[in-house]
PDB file of C-alpha atoms in Angstrom:
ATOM      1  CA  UNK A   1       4.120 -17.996  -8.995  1.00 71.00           C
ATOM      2  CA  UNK A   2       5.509 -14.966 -10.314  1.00 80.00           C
ATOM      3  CA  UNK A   3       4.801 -11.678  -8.422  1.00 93.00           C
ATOM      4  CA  UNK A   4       3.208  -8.483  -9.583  1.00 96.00           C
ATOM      5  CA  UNK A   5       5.300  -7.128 -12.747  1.00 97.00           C
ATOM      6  CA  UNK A   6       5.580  -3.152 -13.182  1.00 97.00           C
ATOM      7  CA  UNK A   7       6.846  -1.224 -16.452  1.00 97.00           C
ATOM      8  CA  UNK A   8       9.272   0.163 -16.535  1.00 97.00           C
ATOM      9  CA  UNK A   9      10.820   0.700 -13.091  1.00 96.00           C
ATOM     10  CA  UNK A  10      11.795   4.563 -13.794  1.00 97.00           C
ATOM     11  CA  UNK A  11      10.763   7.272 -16.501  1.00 97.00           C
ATOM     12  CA  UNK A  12      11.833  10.302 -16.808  1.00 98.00           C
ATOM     13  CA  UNK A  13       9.159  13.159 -18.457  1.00 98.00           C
ATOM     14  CA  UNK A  14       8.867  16.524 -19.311  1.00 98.00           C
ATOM     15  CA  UNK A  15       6.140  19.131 -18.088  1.00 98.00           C
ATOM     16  CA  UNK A  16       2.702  18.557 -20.478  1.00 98.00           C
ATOM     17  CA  UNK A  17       3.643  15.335 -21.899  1.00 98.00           C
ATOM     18  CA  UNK A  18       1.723  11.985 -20.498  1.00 98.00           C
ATOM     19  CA  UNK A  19       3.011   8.972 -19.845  1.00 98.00           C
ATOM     20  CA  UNK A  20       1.725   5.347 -19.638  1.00 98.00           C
ATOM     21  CA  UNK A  21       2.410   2.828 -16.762  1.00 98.00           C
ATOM     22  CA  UNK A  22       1.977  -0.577 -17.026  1.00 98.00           C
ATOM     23  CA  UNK A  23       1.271  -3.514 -14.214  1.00 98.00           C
ATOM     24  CA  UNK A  24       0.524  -7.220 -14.716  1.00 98.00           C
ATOM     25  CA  UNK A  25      -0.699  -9.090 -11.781  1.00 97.00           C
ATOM     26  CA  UNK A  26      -0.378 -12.116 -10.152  1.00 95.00           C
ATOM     27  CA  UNK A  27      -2.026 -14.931 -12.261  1.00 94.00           C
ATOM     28  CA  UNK A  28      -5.513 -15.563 -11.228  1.00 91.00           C
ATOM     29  CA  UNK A  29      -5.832 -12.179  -9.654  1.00 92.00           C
ATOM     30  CA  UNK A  30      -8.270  -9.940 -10.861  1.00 92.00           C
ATOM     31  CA  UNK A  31      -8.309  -7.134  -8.787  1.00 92.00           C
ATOM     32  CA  UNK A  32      -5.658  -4.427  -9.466  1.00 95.00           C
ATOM     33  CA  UNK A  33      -5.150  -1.446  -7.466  1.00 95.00           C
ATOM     34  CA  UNK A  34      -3.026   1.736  -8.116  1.00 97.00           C
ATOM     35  CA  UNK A  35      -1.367   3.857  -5.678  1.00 96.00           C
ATOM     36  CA  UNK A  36       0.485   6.997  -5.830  1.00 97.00           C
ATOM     37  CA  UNK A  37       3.155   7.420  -3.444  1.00 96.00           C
ATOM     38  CA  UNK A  38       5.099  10.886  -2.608  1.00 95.00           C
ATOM     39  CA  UNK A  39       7.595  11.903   0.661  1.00 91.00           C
ATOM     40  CA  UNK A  40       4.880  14.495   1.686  1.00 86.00           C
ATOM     41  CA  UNK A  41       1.182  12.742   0.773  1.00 90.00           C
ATOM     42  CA  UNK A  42       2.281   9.014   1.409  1.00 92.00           C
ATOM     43  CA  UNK A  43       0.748   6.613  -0.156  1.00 95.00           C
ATOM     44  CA  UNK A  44      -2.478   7.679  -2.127  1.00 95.00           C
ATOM     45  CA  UNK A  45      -5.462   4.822  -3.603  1.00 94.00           C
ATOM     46  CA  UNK A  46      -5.607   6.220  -7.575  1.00 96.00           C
ATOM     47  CA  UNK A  47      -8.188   3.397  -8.671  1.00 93.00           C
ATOM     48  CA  UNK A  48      -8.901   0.082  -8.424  1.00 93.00           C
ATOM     49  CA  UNK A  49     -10.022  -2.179 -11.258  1.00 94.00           C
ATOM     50  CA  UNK A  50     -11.930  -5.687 -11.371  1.00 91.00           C
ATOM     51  CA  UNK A  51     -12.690  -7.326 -14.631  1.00 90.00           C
ATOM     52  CA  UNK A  52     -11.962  -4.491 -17.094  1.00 93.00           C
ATOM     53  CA  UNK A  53     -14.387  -2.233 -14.569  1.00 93.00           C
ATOM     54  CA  UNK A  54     -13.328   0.509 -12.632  1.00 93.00           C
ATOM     55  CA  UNK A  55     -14.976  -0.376  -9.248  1.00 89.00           C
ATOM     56  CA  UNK A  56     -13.388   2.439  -7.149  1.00 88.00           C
ATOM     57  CA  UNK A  57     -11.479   6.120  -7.312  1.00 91.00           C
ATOM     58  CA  UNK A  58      -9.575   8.215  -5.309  1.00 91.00           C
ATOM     59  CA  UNK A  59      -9.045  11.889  -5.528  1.00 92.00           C
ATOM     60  CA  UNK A  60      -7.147  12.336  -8.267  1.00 96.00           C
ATOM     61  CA  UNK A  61      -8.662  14.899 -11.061  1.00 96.00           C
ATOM     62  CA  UNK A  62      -9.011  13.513 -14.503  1.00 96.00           C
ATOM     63  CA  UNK A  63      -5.870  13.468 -15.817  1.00 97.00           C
ATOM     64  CA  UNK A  64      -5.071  10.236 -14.171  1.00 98.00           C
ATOM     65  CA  UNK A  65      -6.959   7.469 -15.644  1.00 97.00           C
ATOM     66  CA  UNK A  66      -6.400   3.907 -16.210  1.00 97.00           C
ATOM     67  CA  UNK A  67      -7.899   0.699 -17.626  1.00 97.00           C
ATOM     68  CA  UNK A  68      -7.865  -2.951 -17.016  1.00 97.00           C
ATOM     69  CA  UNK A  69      -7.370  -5.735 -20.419  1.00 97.00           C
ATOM     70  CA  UNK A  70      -9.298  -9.119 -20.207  1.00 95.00           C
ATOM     71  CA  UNK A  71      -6.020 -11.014 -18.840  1.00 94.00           C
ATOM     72  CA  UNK A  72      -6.113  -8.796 -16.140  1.00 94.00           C
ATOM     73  CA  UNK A  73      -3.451  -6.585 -16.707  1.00 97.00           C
ATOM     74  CA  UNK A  74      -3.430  -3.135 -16.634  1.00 98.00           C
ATOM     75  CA  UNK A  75      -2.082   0.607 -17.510  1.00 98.00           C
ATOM     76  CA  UNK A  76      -2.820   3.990 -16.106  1.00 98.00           C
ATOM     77  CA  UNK A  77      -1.940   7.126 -17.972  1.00 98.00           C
ATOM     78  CA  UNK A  78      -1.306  10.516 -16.716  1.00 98.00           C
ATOM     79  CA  UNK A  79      -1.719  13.444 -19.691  1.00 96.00           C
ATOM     80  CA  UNK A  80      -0.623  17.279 -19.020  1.00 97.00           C
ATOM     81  CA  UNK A  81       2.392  15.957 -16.766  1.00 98.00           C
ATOM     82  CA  UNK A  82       2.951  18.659 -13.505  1.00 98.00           C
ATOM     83  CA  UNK A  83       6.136  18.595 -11.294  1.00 97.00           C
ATOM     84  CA  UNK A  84       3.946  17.495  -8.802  1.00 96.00           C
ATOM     85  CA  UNK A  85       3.035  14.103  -9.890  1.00 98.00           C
ATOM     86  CA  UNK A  86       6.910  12.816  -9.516  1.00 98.00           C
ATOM     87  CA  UNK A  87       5.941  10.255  -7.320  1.00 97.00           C
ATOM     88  CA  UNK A  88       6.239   6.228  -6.903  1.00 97.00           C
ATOM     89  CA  UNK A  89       4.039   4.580  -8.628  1.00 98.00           C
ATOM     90  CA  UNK A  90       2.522   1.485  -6.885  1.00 97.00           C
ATOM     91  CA  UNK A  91       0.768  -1.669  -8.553  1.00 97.00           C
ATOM     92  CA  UNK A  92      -0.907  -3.925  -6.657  1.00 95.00           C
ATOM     93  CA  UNK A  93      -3.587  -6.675  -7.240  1.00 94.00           C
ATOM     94  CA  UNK A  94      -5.818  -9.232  -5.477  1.00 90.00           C
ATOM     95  CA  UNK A  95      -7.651 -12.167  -5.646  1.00 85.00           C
ATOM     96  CA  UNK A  96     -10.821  -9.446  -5.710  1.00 72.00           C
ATOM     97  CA  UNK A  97     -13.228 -11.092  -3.494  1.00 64.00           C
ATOM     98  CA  UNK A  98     -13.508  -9.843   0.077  1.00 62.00           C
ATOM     99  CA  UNK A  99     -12.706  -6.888   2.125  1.00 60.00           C
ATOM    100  CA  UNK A 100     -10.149  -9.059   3.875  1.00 70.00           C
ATOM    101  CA  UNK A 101      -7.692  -9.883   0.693  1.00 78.00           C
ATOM    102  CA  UNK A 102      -4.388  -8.385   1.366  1.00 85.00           C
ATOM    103  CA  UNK A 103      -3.071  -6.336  -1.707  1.00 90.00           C
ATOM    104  CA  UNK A 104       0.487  -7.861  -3.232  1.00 93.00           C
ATOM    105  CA  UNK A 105       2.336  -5.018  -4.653  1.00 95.00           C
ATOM    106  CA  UNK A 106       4.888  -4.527  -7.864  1.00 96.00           C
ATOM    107  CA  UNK A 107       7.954  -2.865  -7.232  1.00 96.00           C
ATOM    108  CA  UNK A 108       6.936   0.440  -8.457  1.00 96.00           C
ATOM    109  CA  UNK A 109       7.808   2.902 -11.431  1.00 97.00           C
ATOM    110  CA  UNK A 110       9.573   6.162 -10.442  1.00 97.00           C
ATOM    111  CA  UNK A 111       8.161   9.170 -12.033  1.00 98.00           C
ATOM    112  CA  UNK A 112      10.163  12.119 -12.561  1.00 98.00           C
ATOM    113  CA  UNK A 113       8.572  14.938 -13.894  1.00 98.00           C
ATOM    114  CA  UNK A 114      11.379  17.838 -15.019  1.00 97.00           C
TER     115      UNK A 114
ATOM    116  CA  UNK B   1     -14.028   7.499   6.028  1.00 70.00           C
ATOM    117  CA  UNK B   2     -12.213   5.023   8.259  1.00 78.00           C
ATOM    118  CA  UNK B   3      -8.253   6.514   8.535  1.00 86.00           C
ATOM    119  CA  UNK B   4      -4.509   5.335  10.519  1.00 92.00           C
ATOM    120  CA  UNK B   5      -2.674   7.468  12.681  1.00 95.00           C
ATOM    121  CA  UNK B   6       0.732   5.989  12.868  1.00 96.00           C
ATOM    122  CA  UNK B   7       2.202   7.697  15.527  1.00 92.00           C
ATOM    123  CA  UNK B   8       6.218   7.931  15.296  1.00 91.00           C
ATOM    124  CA  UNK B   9       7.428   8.781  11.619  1.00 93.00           C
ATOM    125  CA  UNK B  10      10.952   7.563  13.018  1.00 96.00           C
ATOM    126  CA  UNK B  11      11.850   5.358  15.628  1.00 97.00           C
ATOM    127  CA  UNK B  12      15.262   4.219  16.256  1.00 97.00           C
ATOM    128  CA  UNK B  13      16.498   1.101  18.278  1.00 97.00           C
ATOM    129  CA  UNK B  14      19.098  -0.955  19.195  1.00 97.00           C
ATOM    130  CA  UNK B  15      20.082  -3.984  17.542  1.00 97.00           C
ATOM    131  CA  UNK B  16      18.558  -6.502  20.572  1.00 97.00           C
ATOM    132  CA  UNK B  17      15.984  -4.264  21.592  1.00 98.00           C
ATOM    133  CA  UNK B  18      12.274  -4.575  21.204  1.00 98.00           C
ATOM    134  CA  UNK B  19      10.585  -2.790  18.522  1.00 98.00           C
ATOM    135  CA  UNK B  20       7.369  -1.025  19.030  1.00 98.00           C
ATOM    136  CA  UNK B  21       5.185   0.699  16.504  1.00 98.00           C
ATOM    137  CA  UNK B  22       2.647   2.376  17.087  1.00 97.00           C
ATOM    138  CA  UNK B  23      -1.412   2.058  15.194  1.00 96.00           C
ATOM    139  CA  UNK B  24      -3.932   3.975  16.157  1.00 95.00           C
ATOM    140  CA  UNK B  25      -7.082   3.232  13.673  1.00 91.00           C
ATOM    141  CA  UNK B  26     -10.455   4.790  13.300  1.00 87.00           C
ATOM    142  CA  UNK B  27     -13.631   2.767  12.141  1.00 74.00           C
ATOM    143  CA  UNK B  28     -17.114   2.453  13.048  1.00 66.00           C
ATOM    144  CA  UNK B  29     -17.293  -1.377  12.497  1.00 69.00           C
ATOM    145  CA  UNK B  30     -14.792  -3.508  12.918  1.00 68.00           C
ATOM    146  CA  UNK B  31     -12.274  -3.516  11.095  1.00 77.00           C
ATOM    147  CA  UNK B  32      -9.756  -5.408   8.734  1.00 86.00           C
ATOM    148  CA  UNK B  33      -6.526  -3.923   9.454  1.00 91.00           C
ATOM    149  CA  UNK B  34      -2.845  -4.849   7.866  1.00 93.00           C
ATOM    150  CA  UNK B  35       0.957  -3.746   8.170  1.00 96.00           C
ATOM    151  CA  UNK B  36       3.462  -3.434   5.210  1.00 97.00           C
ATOM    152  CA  UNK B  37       6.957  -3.128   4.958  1.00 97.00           C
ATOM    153  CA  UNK B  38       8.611  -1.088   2.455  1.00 97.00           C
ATOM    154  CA  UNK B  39      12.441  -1.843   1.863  1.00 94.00           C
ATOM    155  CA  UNK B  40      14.191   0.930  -0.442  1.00 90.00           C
ATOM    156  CA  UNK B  41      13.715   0.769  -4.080  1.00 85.00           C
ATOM    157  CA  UNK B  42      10.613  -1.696  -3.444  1.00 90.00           C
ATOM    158  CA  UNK B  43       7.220  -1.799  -2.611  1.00 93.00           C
ATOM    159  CA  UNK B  44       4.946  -3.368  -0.242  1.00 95.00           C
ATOM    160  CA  UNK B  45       5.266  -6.680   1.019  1.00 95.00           C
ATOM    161  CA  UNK B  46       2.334  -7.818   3.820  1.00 94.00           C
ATOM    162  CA  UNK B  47       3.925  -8.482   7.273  1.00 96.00           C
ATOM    163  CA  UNK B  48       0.520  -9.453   8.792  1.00 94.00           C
ATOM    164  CA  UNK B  49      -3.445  -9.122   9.016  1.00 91.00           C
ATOM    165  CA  UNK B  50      -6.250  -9.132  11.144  1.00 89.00           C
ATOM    166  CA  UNK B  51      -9.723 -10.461  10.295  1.00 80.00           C
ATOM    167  CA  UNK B  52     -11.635 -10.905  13.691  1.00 76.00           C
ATOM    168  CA  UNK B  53     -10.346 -14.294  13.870  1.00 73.00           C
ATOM    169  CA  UNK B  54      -7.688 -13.921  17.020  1.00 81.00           C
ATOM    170  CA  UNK B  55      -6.408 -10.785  18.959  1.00 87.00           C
ATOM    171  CA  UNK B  56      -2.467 -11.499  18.473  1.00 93.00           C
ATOM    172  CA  UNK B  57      -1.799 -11.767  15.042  1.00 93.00           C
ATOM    173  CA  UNK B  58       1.696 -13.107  14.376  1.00 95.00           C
ATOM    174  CA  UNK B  59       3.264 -12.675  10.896  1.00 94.00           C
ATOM    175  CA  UNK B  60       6.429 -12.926   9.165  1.00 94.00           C
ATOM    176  CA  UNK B  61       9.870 -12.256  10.279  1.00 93.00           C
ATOM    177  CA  UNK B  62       9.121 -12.793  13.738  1.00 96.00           C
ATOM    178  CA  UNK B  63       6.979  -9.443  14.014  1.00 97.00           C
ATOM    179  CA  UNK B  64       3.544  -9.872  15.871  1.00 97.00           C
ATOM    180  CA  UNK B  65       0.489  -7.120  16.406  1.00 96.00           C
ATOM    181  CA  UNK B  66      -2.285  -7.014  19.143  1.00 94.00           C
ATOM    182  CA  UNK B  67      -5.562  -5.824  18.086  1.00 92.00           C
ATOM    183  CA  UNK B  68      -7.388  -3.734  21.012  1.00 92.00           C
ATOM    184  CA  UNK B  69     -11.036  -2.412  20.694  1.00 88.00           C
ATOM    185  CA  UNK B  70     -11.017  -0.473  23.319  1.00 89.00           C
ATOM    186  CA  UNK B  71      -8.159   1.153  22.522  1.00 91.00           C
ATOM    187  CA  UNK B  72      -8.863   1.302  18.841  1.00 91.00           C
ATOM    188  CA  UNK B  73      -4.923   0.066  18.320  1.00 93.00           C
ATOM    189  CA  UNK B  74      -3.240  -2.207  15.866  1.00 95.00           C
ATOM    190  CA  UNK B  75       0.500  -1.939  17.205  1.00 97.00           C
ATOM    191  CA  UNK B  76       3.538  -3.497  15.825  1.00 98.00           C
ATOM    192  CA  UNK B  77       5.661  -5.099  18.043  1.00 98.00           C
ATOM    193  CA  UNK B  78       9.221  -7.699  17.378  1.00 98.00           C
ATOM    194  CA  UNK B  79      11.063  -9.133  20.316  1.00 97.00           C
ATOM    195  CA  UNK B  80      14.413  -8.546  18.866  1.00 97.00           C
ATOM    196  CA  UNK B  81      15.323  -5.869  15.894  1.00 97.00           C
ATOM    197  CA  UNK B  82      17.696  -6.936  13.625  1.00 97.00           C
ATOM    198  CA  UNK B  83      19.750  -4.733  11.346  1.00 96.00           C
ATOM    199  CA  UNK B  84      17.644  -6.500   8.578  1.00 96.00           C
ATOM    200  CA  UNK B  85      14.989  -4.958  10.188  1.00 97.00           C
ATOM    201  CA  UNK B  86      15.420  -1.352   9.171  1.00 97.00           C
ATOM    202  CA  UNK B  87      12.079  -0.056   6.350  1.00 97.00           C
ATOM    203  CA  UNK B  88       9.299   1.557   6.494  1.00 97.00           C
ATOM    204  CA  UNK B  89       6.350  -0.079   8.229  1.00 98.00           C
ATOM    205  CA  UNK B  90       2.639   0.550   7.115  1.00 97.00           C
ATOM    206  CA  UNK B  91      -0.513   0.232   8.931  1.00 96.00           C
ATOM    207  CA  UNK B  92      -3.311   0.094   6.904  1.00 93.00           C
ATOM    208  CA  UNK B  93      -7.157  -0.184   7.532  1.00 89.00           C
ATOM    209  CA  UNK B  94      -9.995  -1.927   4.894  1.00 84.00           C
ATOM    210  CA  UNK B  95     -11.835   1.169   4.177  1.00 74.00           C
ATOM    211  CA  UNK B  96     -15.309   0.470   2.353  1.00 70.00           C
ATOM    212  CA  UNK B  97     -16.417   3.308  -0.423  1.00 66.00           C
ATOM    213  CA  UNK B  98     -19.399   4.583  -1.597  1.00 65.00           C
ATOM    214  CA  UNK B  99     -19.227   2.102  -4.588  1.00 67.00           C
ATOM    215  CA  UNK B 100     -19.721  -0.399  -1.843  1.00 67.00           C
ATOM    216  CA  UNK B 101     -16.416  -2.292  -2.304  1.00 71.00           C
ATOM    217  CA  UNK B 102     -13.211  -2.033  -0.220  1.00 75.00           C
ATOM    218  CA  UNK B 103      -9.636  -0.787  -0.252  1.00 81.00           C
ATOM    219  CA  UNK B 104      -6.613   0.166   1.596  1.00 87.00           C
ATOM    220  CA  UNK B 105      -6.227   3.532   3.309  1.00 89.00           C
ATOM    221  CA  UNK B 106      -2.551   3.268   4.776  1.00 93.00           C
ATOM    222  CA  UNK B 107      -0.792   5.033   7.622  1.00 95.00           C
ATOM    223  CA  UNK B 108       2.212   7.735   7.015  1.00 95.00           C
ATOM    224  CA  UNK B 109       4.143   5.352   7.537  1.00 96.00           C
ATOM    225  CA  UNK B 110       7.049   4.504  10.312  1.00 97.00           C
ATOM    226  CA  UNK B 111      10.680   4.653   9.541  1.00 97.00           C
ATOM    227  CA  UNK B 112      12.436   1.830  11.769  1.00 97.00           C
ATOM    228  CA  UNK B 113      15.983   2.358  11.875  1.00 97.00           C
ATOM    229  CA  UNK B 114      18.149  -0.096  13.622  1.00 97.00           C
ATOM    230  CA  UNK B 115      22.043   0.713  15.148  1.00 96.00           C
ATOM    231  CA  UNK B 116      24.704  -1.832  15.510  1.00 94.00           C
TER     232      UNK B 116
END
């Protein structure tokens, strides 16, 4: 079974522009889960998606949103880019049901803001 | 909010020597709690869990955690580091939101680095 897929592994962005991440899960998963992940913060829950609904946020202000297609896959999408949002960006998705389903993570996409 | 204290954001051993890292967890009902590995240039990758069922909780690559109430601690522990060994561990807690459904709220994270 293949694992969790994320596009493109690095991207490199200027202030004010947005950018567009892409993740596709594990088939038959339906739960996908983004993370932000800096040297100083860690790793940091964005949102979480089940079913083309957002079912939870984090702390993130607006800018960050995402959305989840009817195969399951999703994209998140960061407008106005800051420096500070270089960061690795974490995928990860689940079967969905449970608080007991461990997440299975992508490899990332590296974010660098300039 | 339920939250991880990993306590350590280095620890070096020994190829040989027993690796020990340290969870500290907060929750007022018990909890589901995890560690991750992180090897460079990837992400997470589950090492093991704990869902009520048993107190030791072994995993993969011969690493092992003990779940104590009373201490509120979830620590990571391998007989015998090997150089293969050296990433970044997680500990991580299910943390249920207002929404009503669950998810991860990790640890800083450990660094585990392993000498010849």
């Amino acid at each position: 079974k293949a694992g969790v897929t994320q596009t493109p592994r690095y991207l490199i962005k200027t202030r004010g522009q947005q950018v567009t991440l892409s993740c596709s899960p594990i088939s038959g998963h339906r739960s996908v889960s983004w993370y932000q992940q800096t040297p100083g913060q860690g790793l940091q829950f964005l949102f979480e998606y089940f079913s083309e609904t957002q079912r939870n946020k984090g702390n993130f202000p607006g800018r960050f949103s995402g959305r989840q297609f009817s195969n399951s896959r999703s994209e998140m999408n960061v407008s106005t880019l800051e420096l500070g949002d270089s960061a690795l960006y974490l995928c990860a998705s689940s079967p969905g049901q449970g608080n007991n389903s461990p997440l299975h993570f992508g490899n990332g996409t590296r974010l660098t803001v300039t | 909010a339920q939250s991880v204290t990993q306590l350590g954001s280095h620890v070096s051993v020994s190829e040989g020597a027993l690796v020990l890292l340290r969870c500290n967890y907060s929750s007022s009902v018990p909890p589901y709690l995890f560690w991750y590995v992180q090897y460079p240039n990837q992400g997470l990758q589950l090492l093991l869990k704990y869902t009520s069922a048993a107190t030791l909780v072994k995993g993969i690559n011969g690493f092992e955690a003990e779940f104590k109430k009373s201490e509120t601690s979830f620590h990571l522990t391998k007989p015998s580091a090997h150089m293969s060994d050296a990433a970044e561990y997680f500990c991580a807690v299910s943390d249920r939101s207002a929404s009503g459904y669950s998810t991860l709220t990790f640890g800083k994270g450990t660094m585990l680095l392993v000498s010849p």
